mmCIF file of C-alpha atoms in Angstrom:
data_model
loop_
_atom_site.group_PDB
_atom_site.id
_atom_site.type_symbol
_atom_site.label_atom_id
_atom_site.label_comp_id
_atom_site.label_asym_id
_atom_site.label_seq_id
_atom_site.Cartn_x
_atom_site.Cartn_y
_atom_site.Cartn_z
ATOM 1 C CA UNK A 1 -7.193 13.352 -2.612
ATOM 2 C CA UNK A 2 -4.986 10.894 -0.612
ATOM 3 C CA UNK A 3 -2.819 8.021 -1.469
ATOM 4 C CA UNK A 4 -3.177 4.725 0.284
ATOM 5 C CA UNK A 5 0.117 3.073 0.029
ATOM 6 C CA UNK A 6 1.654 4.023 3.378
ATOM 7 C CA UNK A 7 1.242 1.001 5.540
ATOM 8 C CA UNK A 8 3.872 -1.315 4.104
ATOM 9 C CA UNK A 9 4.719 -4.852 5.117
ATOM 10 C CA UNK A 10 8.636 -4.544 5.591
ATOM 11 C CA UNK A 11 9.586 -8.097 6.504
ATOM 12 C CA UNK A 12 9.332 -11.570 5.066
ATOM 13 C CA UNK A 13 9.386 -15.028 6.627
ATOM 14 C CA UNK A 14 11.248 -18.022 5.339
ATOM 15 C CA UNK A 15 10.909 -21.553 6.554
ATOM 16 C CA UNK A 16 11.026 -25.116 5.595
ATOM 17 C CA UNK A 17 7.958 -27.394 6.067
ATOM 18 C CA UNK A 18 8.264 -30.871 7.639
ATOM 19 C CA UNK A 19 5.888 -33.556 6.422
ATOM 20 C CA UNK A 20 4.479 -36.211 8.820
ATOM 21 C CA UNK A 21 6.314 -39.477 9.047
ATOM 22 C CA UNK A 22 4.592 -42.039 6.908
ATOM 23 C CA UNK A 23 3.232 -45.249 8.217
ATOM 24 C CA UNK A 24 5.702 -48.037 8.372
ATOM 25 C CA UNK A 25 3.341 -50.533 6.961
ATOM 26 C CA UNK A 26 1.512 -50.509 3.557
ATOM 27 C CA UNK A 27 -2.270 -50.410 3.673
ATOM 28 C CA UNK A 28 -3.940 -53.924 3.694
ATOM 29 C CA UNK A 29 -4.219 -55.434 0.210
ATOM 30 C CA UNK A 30 -1.372 -53.343 -1.373
ATOM 31 C CA UNK A 31 1.393 -56.038 -0.980
ATOM 32 C CA UNK A 32 1.522 -56.848 -4.685
ATOM 33 C CA UNK A 33 1.512 -53.304 -6.055
ATOM 34 C CA UNK A 34 4.769 -52.264 -7.604
ATOM 35 C CA UNK A 35 6.404 -49.414 -5.731
ATOM 36 C CA UNK A 36 5.745 -47.973 -2.310
ATOM 37 C CA UNK A 37 2.430 -46.209 -2.613
ATOM 38 C CA UNK A 38 2.575 -44.799 0.893
ATOM 39 C CA UNK A 39 5.892 -43.328 0.242
ATOM 40 C CA UNK A 40 4.731 -41.720 -3.116
ATOM 41 C CA UNK A 41 1.822 -40.273 -1.271
ATOM 42 C CA UNK A 42 4.167 -38.786 1.339
ATOM 43 C CA UNK A 43 6.458 -37.434 -1.539
ATOM 44 C CA UNK A 44 3.379 -35.812 -3.326
ATOM 45 C CA UNK A 45 2.343 -34.193 -0.010
ATOM 46 C CA UNK A 46 5.801 -32.879 0.585
ATOM 47 C CA UNK A 47 5.979 -31.602 -3.014
ATOM 48 C CA UNK A 48 2.646 -29.778 -2.493
ATOM 49 C CA UNK A 49 4.010 -28.036 0.681
ATOM 50 C CA UNK A 50 7.046 -26.989 -1.266
ATOM 51 C CA UNK A 51 4.919 -25.644 -4.086
ATOM 52 C CA UNK A 52 2.656 -23.794 -1.566
ATOM 53 C CA UNK A 53 5.790 -22.040 -0.179
ATOM 54 C CA UNK A 54 6.881 -21.237 -3.690
ATOM 55 C CA UNK A 55 3.464 -19.723 -4.496
ATOM 56 C CA UNK A 56 3.511 -17.580 -1.308
ATOM 57 C CA UNK A 57 7.101 -16.521 -2.261
ATOM 58 C CA UNK A 58 6.145 -15.584 -5.624
ATOM 59 C CA UNK A 59 3.101 -13.688 -4.363
ATOM 60 C CA UNK A 60 5.380 -11.773 -2.122
ATOM 61 C CA UNK A 61 7.843 -10.927 -4.866
ATOM 62 C CA UNK A 62 4.948 -9.718 -7.023
ATOM 63 C CA UNK A 63 3.670 -7.539 -4.096
ATOM 64 C CA UNK A 64 7.107 -6.035 -3.901
ATOM 65 C CA UNK A 65 7.445 -5.385 -7.647
ATOM 66 C CA UNK A 66 3.957 -3.761 -7.720
ATOM 67 C CA UNK A 67 2.411 -6.535 -9.692
ATOM 68 C CA UNK A 68 -0.653 -6.563 -7.318
ATOM 69 C CA UNK A 69 -3.129 -8.485 -9.557
ATOM 70 C CA UNK A 70 -0.802 -11.524 -9.675
ATOM 71 C CA UNK A 71 0.086 -11.050 -5.935
ATOM 72 C CA UNK A 72 -3.493 -11.372 -5.007
ATOM 73 C CA UNK A 73 -3.856 -14.470 -7.118
ATOM 74 C CA UNK A 74 -0.853 -16.013 -5.423
ATOM 75 C CA UNK A 75 -1.761 -15.119 -1.807
ATOM 76 C CA UNK A 76 -5.523 -16.285 -2.253
ATOM 77 C CA UNK A 77 -4.572 -19.481 -4.078
ATOM 78 C CA UNK A 78 -1.708 -20.471 -1.608
ATOM 79 C CA UNK A 79 -4.026 -19.570 1.283
ATOM 80 C CA UNK A 80 -6.701 -21.871 -0.116
ATOM 81 C CA UNK A 81 -4.233 -24.723 -0.443
ATOM 82 C CA UNK A 82 -2.852 -24.258 3.183
ATOM 83 C CA UNK A 83 -4.680 -21.795 5.166
ATOM 84 C CA UNK A 84 -2.338 -22.464 8.120
ATOM 85 C CA UNK A 85 0.436 -20.845 6.156
ATOM 86 C CA UNK A 86 -1.634 -17.611 5.442
ATOM 87 C CA UNK A 87 0.238 -15.861 8.279
ATOM 88 C CA UNK A 88 -0.552 -12.506 9.710
ATOM 89 C CA UNK A 89 2.077 -10.649 7.697
ATOM 90 C CA UNK A 90 0.892 -12.247 4.534
ATOM 91 C CA UNK A 91 -2.596 -11.130 5.195
ATOM 92 C CA UNK A 92 -1.319 -7.722 5.848
ATOM 93 C CA UNK A 93 0.431 -7.760 2.473
ATOM 94 C CA UNK A 94 -2.782 -8.985 0.716
ATOM 95 C CA UNK A 95 -4.785 -6.087 2.284
ATOM 96 C CA UNK A 96 -2.441 -3.689 0.649
ATOM 97 C CA UNK A 97 -2.890 -5.268 -2.656
ATOM 98 C CA UNK A 98 -6.646 -5.064 -2.158
ATOM 99 C CA UNK A 99 -6.426 -1.407 -1.320
ATOM 100 C CA UNK A 100 -4.229 -0.661 -4.209
ATOM 101 C CA UNK A 101 -6.356 -2.306 -6.709
ATOM 102 C CA UNK A 102 -9.759 -1.002 -5.298
ATOM 103 C CA UNK A 103 -10.980 -3.957 -3.731
ATOM 104 C CA UNK A 104 -11.941 -1.917 -0.626
ATOM 105 C CA UNK A 105 -14.773 -4.324 0.633
ATOM 106 C CA UNK A 106 -12.340 -7.103 0.409
ATOM 107 C CA UNK A 107 -9.747 -5.282 2.358
ATOM 108 C CA UNK A 108 -12.437 -4.333 5.075
ATOM 109 C CA UNK A 109 -13.378 -8.084 5.531
ATOM 110 C CA UNK A 110 -9.761 -9.104 5.876
ATOM 111 C CA UNK A 111 -8.911 -6.287 8.076
ATOM 112 C CA UNK A 112 -11.810 -7.266 10.542
ATOM 113 C CA UNK A 113 -10.307 -10.788 10.732
ATOM 114 C CA UNK A 114 -6.944 -9.364 11.583
ATOM 115 C CA UNK A 115 -8.284 -7.151 14.259
ATOM 116 C CA UNK A 116 -9.676 -10.236 15.850
ATOM 117 C CA UNK A 117 -6.565 -12.240 15.357
ATOM 118 C CA UNK A 118 -4.350 -9.427 16.936
ATOM 119 C CA UNK A 119 -6.554 -6.950 18.725
ATOM 120 C CA UNK A 120 -3.441 -5.282 20.254
ATOM 121 C CA UNK A 121 -1.868 -4.445 16.872
ATOM 122 C CA UNK A 122 -2.570 -0.810 15.842
ATOM 123 C CA UNK A 123 -1.712 -1.592 12.100
ATOM 124 C CA UNK A 124 -4.781 -3.802 11.835
ATOM 125 C CA UNK A 125 -7.024 -0.947 12.866
ATOM 126 C CA UNK A 126 -5.197 1.431 10.508
ATOM 127 C CA UNK A 127 -5.942 -1.063 7.573
ATOM 128 C CA UNK A 128 -9.522 -1.224 8.561
ATOM 129 C CA UNK A 129 -9.725 2.523 8.567
ATOM 130 C CA UNK A 130 -8.137 2.836 5.132
ATOM 131 C CA UNK A 131 -10.491 0.307 3.648
ATOM 132 C CA UNK A 132 -13.432 2.358 5.032
ATOM 133 C CA UNK A 133 -11.984 5.671 3.907
ATOM 134 C CA UNK A 134 -11.707 4.616 0.321
ATOM 135 C CA UNK A 135 -15.275 3.488 0.292
ATOM 136 C CA UNK A 136 -16.240 7.056 1.363
ATOM 137 C CA UNK A 137 -17.353 5.847 4.862
ATOM 138 C CA UNK A 138 -15.813 8.606 6.841
ATOM 139 C CA UNK A 139 -17.451 7.972 10.160
ATOM 140 C CA UNK A 140 -16.360 4.271 10.146
ATOM 141 C CA UNK A 141 -12.872 5.318 9.032
ATOM 142 C CA UNK A 142 -12.639 7.841 11.698
ATOM 143 C CA UNK A 143 -13.521 5.328 14.352
ATOM 144 C CA UNK A 144 -10.829 3.103 13.316
ATOM 145 C CA UNK A 145 -8.210 5.616 12.919
ATOM 146 C CA UNK A 146 -8.960 6.850 16.454
ATOM 147 C CA UNK A 147 -8.732 3.198 17.852
ATOM 148 C CA UNK A 148 -5.293 2.988 16.150
ATOM 149 C CA UNK A 149 -4.412 6.267 17.728
ATOM 150 C CA UNK A 150 -5.153 4.877 21.092
ATOM 151 C CA UNK A 151 -2.088 2.656 20.925
ATOM 152 C CA UNK A 152 1.059 4.270 22.339
ATOM 153 C CA UNK A 153 3.122 2.318 19.824
ATOM 154 C CA UNK A 154 1.397 3.680 16.656
ATOM 155 C CA UNK A 155 3.344 5.513 13.988
ATOM 156 C CA UNK A 156 2.679 9.103 12.830
ATOM 157 C CA UNK A 157 1.136 7.601 9.785
ATOM 158 C CA UNK A 158 -2.129 7.302 11.892
ATOM 159 C CA UNK A 159 -2.088 11.036 12.842
ATOM 160 C CA UNK A 160 -1.517 11.826 9.008
ATOM 161 C CA UNK A 161 -4.573 10.057 7.914
ATOM 162 C CA UNK A 162 -6.645 10.959 11.064
ATOM 163 C CA UNK A 163 -6.068 14.545 10.316
ATOM 164 C CA UNK A 164 -6.790 14.153 6.549
ATOM 165 C CA UNK A 165 -10.107 12.511 7.467
ATOM 166 C CA UNK A 166 -10.937 15.404 9.850
ATOM 167 C CA UNK A 167 -10.197 17.693 6.849
ATOM 168 C CA UNK A 168 -12.587 15.841 4.633
ATOM 169 C CA UNK A 169 -15.329 16.025 7.311
ATOM 170 C CA UNK A 170 -14.616 19.822 7.459
ATOM 171 C CA UNK A 171 -13.217 19.965 10.945
ATOM 172 C CA UNK A 172 -10.292 22.220 10.375
ATOM 173 C CA UNK A 173 -9.365 22.667 13.976
ATOM 174 C CA UNK A 174 -9.105 18.828 14.580
ATOM 175 C CA UNK A 175 -7.197 18.563 11.370
ATOM 176 C CA UNK A 176 -4.699 21.190 12.457
ATOM 177 C CA UNK A 177 -4.205 19.366 15.771
ATOM 178 C CA UNK A 178 -3.296 16.111 13.994
ATOM 179 C CA UNK A 179 -1.172 17.960 11.432
ATOM 180 C CA UNK A 180 0.919 19.419 14.202
ATOM 181 C CA UNK A 181 1.272 16.033 15.933
ATOM 182 C CA UNK A 182 2.362 14.177 12.853
ATOM 183 C CA UNK A 183 4.796 16.945 11.679
ATOM 184 C CA UNK A 184 6.366 17.054 15.058
ATOM 185 C CA UNK A 185 6.829 13.220 15.063
ATOM 186 C CA UNK A 186 8.039 13.094 11.493
ATOM 187 C CA UNK A 187 10.615 15.753 12.262
ATOM 188 C CA UNK A 188 11.747 13.856 15.510
ATOM 189 C CA UNK A 189 12.323 10.770 13.535
ATOM 190 C CA UNK A 190 14.271 12.633 10.882
ATOM 191 C CA UNK A 191 16.411 14.231 13.540
ATOM 192 C CA UNK A 192 17.339 10.774 14.954
ATOM 193 C CA UNK A 193 17.576 9.114 11.553
ATOM 194 C CA UNK A 194 18.087 11.335 8.591
ATOM 195 C CA UNK A 195 17.786 8.617 6.194
ATOM 196 C CA UNK A 196 14.433 7.223 7.261
ATOM 197 C CA UNK A 197 12.748 7.359 3.763
ATOM 198 C CA UNK A 198 9.337 6.400 5.252
ATOM 199 C CA UNK A 199 9.401 9.608 7.483
ATOM 200 C CA UNK A 200 10.588 11.756 4.616
ATOM 201 C CA UNK A 201 8.086 10.655 2.270
ATOM 202 C CA UNK A 202 5.198 10.710 4.700
ATOM 203 C CA UNK A 203 6.095 14.269 5.731
ATOM 204 C CA UNK A 204 6.148 15.265 2.072
ATOM 205 C CA UNK A 205 2.575 13.606 1.891
ATOM 206 C CA UNK A 206 1.532 15.701 4.797
ATOM 207 C CA UNK A 207 2.523 18.931 3.451
ATOM 208 C CA UNK A 208 1.279 18.043 -0.275
ATOM 209 C CA UNK A 209 -2.210 16.834 0.710
ATOM 210 C CA UNK A 210 -2.737 19.545 3.353
ATOM 211 C CA UNK A 211 -1.461 22.334 1.055
ATOM 212 C CA UNK A 212 1.027 23.422 3.657
ATOM 213 C CA UNK A 213 4.718 24.227 3.257
ATOM 214 C CA UNK A 214 4.691 23.344 -0.325
ATOM 215 C CA UNK A 215 8.084 24.803 -0.696
ATOM 216 C CA UNK A 216 9.593 22.043 1.466
ATOM 217 C CA UNK A 217 7.890 19.259 -0.666
ATOM 218 C CA UNK A 218 10.414 19.374 -3.449
ATOM 219 C CA UNK A 219 13.310 19.140 -1.057
ATOM 220 C CA UNK A 220 11.700 16.207 0.727
ATOM 221 C CA UNK A 221 10.954 14.312 -2.529
ATOM 222 C CA UNK A 222 14.599 14.888 -3.800
ATOM 223 C CA UNK A 223 15.881 13.714 -0.466
ATOM 224 C CA UNK A 224 13.591 10.499 -0.505
ATOM 225 C CA UNK A 225 14.756 9.654 -4.069
ATOM 226 C CA UNK A 226 18.471 9.851 -3.194
ATOM 227 C CA UNK A 227 17.807 7.638 -0.043
ATOM 228 C CA UNK A 228 15.755 5.047 -2.094
ATOM 229 C CA UNK A 229 18.366 4.936 -4.854
ATOM 230 C CA UNK A 230 21.315 4.334 -2.469
ATOM 231 C CA UNK A 231 19.304 1.729 -0.541
ATOM 232 C CA UNK A 232 19.807 -1.933 -0.971
ATOM 233 C CA UNK A 233 16.331 -2.694 0.330
ATOM 234 C CA UNK A 234 14.206 -4.444 -2.113
ATOM 235 C CA UNK A 235 10.797 -3.218 -0.712
ATOM 236 C CA UNK A 236 9.418 -1.345 -3.504
ATOM 237 C CA UNK A 237 12.519 0.357 -4.400
ATOM 238 C CA UNK A 238 12.029 0.477 -8.234
ATOM 239 C CA UNK A 239 8.261 1.157 -8.075
ATOM 240 C CA UNK A 240 8.899 4.209 -5.984
ATOM 241 C CA UNK A 241 11.569 5.509 -8.190
ATOM 242 C CA UNK A 242 9.556 4.711 -11.430
ATOM 243 C CA UNK A 243 6.012 5.608 -10.278
ATOM 244 C CA UNK A 244 5.129 6.897 -6.867
ATOM 245 C CA UNK A 245 7.864 9.700 -6.703
ATOM 246 C CA UNK A 246 6.963 10.921 -10.260
ATOM 247 C CA UNK A 247 3.418 10.909 -9.235
ATOM 248 C CA UNK A 248 4.055 12.967 -6.249
ATOM 249 C CA UNK A 249 6.349 15.484 -8.116
ATOM 250 C CA UNK A 250 3.645 15.777 -10.779
ATOM 251 C CA UNK A 251 1.068 16.941 -8.093
ATOM 252 C CA UNK A 252 3.567 19.280 -6.562
ATOM 253 C CA UNK A 253 4.358 20.830 -9.875
ATOM 254 C CA UNK A 254 0.649 21.314 -10.641
ATOM 255 C CA UNK A 255 0.051 22.937 -7.338
ATOM 256 C CA UNK A 256 2.949 25.340 -7.969
ATOM 257 C CA UNK A 257 1.511 26.250 -11.362
ATOM 258 C CA UNK A 258 4.032 24.482 -13.577
ATOM 259 C CA UNK A 259 1.420 22.814 -15.686
ATOM 260 C CA UNK A 260 3.517 21.647 -18.608
ATOM 261 C CA UNK A 261 6.201 20.188 -16.461
ATOM 262 C CA UNK A 262 3.622 18.505 -14.464
ATOM 263 C CA UNK A 263 2.143 16.857 -17.488
ATOM 264 C CA UNK A 264 5.489 15.540 -18.535
ATOM 265 C CA UNK A 265 6.111 14.251 -15.083
ATOM 266 C CA UNK A 266 2.782 12.294 -14.996
ATOM 267 C CA UNK A 267 3.697 10.923 -18.583
ATOM 268 C CA UNK A 268 6.785 9.516 -16.896
ATOM 269 C CA UNK A 269 4.835 7.850 -14.215
ATOM 270 C CA UNK A 270 2.372 6.395 -16.526
ATOM 271 C CA UNK A 271 5.067 4.434 -18.243
ATOM 272 C CA UNK A 272 5.423 2.402 -15.044
ATOM 273 C CA UNK A 273 1.948 1.979 -13.633
ATOM 274 C CA UNK A 274 1.641 -1.008 -11.232
ATOM 275 C CA UNK A 275 -0.668 -3.730 -12.651
ATOM 276 C CA UNK A 276 -4.236 -3.237 -11.307
ATOM 277 C CA UNK A 277 -3.749 -0.157 -9.483
ATOM 278 C CA UNK A 278 -6.816 2.129 -9.359
ATOM 279 C CA UNK A 279 -6.928 5.125 -7.111
ATOM 280 C CA UNK A 280 -3.370 6.349 -7.708
ATOM 281 C CA UNK A 281 -4.004 6.016 -11.411
ATOM 282 C CA UNK A 282 -7.275 7.899 -11.232
ATOM 283 C CA UNK A 283 -5.512 10.649 -9.324
ATOM 284 C CA UNK A 284 -2.871 10.877 -12.063
ATOM 285 C CA UNK A 285 -5.645 11.331 -14.581
ATOM 286 C CA UNK A 286 -7.457 13.730 -12.320
ATOM 287 C CA UNK A 287 -4.367 16.029 -12.097
ATOM 288 C CA UNK A 288 -3.743 15.745 -15.898
ATOM 289 C CA UNK A 289 -7.247 16.948 -16.416
ATOM 290 C CA UNK A 290 -6.753 19.834 -13.959
ATOM 291 C CA UNK A 291 -3.462 20.723 -15.795
ATOM 292 C CA UNK A 292 -5.209 20.885 -19.085
ATOM 293 C CA UNK A 293 -7.975 22.840 -17.620
ATOM 294 C CA UNK A 294 -5.516 25.328 -16.464
ATOM 295 C CA UNK A 295 -4.066 25.521 -19.961
ATOM 296 C CA UNK A 296 -7.582 26.091 -21.300
ATOM 297 C CA UNK A 297 -7.623 22.823 -23.258
ATOM 298 C CA UNK A 298 -11.191 22.036 -22.119
ATOM 299 C CA UNK A 299 -11.802 18.890 -24.427
ATOM 300 C CA UNK A 300 -8.679 17.146 -23.157
ATOM 301 C CA UNK A 301 -9.234 18.221 -19.717
ATOM 302 C CA UNK A 302 -12.721 16.786 -19.739
ATOM 303 C CA UNK A 303 -11.418 13.547 -21.255
ATOM 304 C CA UNK A 304 -9.013 13.026 -18.387
ATOM 305 C CA UNK A 305 -11.389 14.077 -15.639
ATOM 306 C CA UNK A 306 -14.044 11.846 -16.978
ATOM 307 C CA UNK A 307 -11.503 8.845 -17.190
ATOM 308 C CA UNK A 308 -10.474 9.554 -13.542
ATOM 309 C CA UNK A 309 -14.150 9.408 -12.341
ATOM 310 C CA UNK A 310 -14.760 6.197 -14.380
ATOM 311 C CA UNK A 311 -11.701 4.522 -12.834
ATOM 312 C CA UNK A 312 -12.454 5.435 -9.311
ATOM 313 C CA UNK A 313 -15.432 7.575 -8.186
ATOM 314 C CA UNK A 314 -13.670 8.752 -5.106
ATOM 315 C CA UNK A 315 -11.275 10.895 -6.998
#
C-alpha cells in the first residue's frame, strides 16, 4: 500500500489587506446619530479582513502541525468569508488535508478546479491523480499521472506514483521503467544536494513499496531523520520525526522479519497520530495485524486487520 503525503506545500504567503476608502459624507438622515457610523462600518470591515487573514494563518499552522481536521475547518471557513483570498497554494494545502483525512472526492473536486485555474502546473494533475488513486479508480489515476508526467518540470514523485499505479494494474514492465526513471532522478538530486530530505525520503518510499533494495531503506530513513532533526524548517518537521518516520521504519522492520521490533515502532507512531488521518493509520493497523499473524497470534491479528479495513477499505 502507498502513502499519499508526498506533494507538500512548501511556502506560505503573508500580506496586509487594504480596506476601501470610506465615503466622506454620512448617509442622508444620519446627521443626529452619535458617532461616525460609516467609520465604524469601515473599521468593522477591516477587522473582518484581519480576522480572515488570521483564520487562514491558523489553518496553515494546523496543516503544518498535522492537525488536518482543524486545518480543513479553517481553510474552508476563511474561503467562504473571503473567496478571493483562497489562493492557489492554500487550495493545494487543503487538497493535502482532504487526502490525509480520506476525503478523496472533495480532493478530486478541488483538484479539477485547480487544473482549470493553472492548466500548466503539473502539481495540479498529480493531486487529481492521487485523489482518484485512493478512490480505487486506477484508470483515471493513470490518466492524470501521465498528464503530470508530460510536463518537463515535473518532479520524480510523479514517476514514483506512476510506477506504483502500473504495479497495482499488474503491468510489471511499465512499473520497472518508471522505477528506474525515478531512482535515477532521486540519486541525481541527492548527488547534487545530499541534504535534500524530500529526495531521500521518497527514494526510501520507492524501495520500500516496490520491495526493492530493502537493505538501503534503513540507511535512507536514518539519513532523512538526521536531516530533518538538524533542519530549521517548520514544514511538518515534528510530525515526520514523531509519526511518519516511525511509521516507515515499522514497515521496514516487518518486511525484514523483525516483528516484535516492528510492533514497538508502530506503538511509538500511534502516540503521535495526526488528527483525522485515515489511510496511514489504517496502514499501521494493517501491518500490526500482519506482524501478529506472523507471530501466530491470530485473534489479535484479526482485530487489527479488521480495524484497518473498517478505517479505510483501500488498505
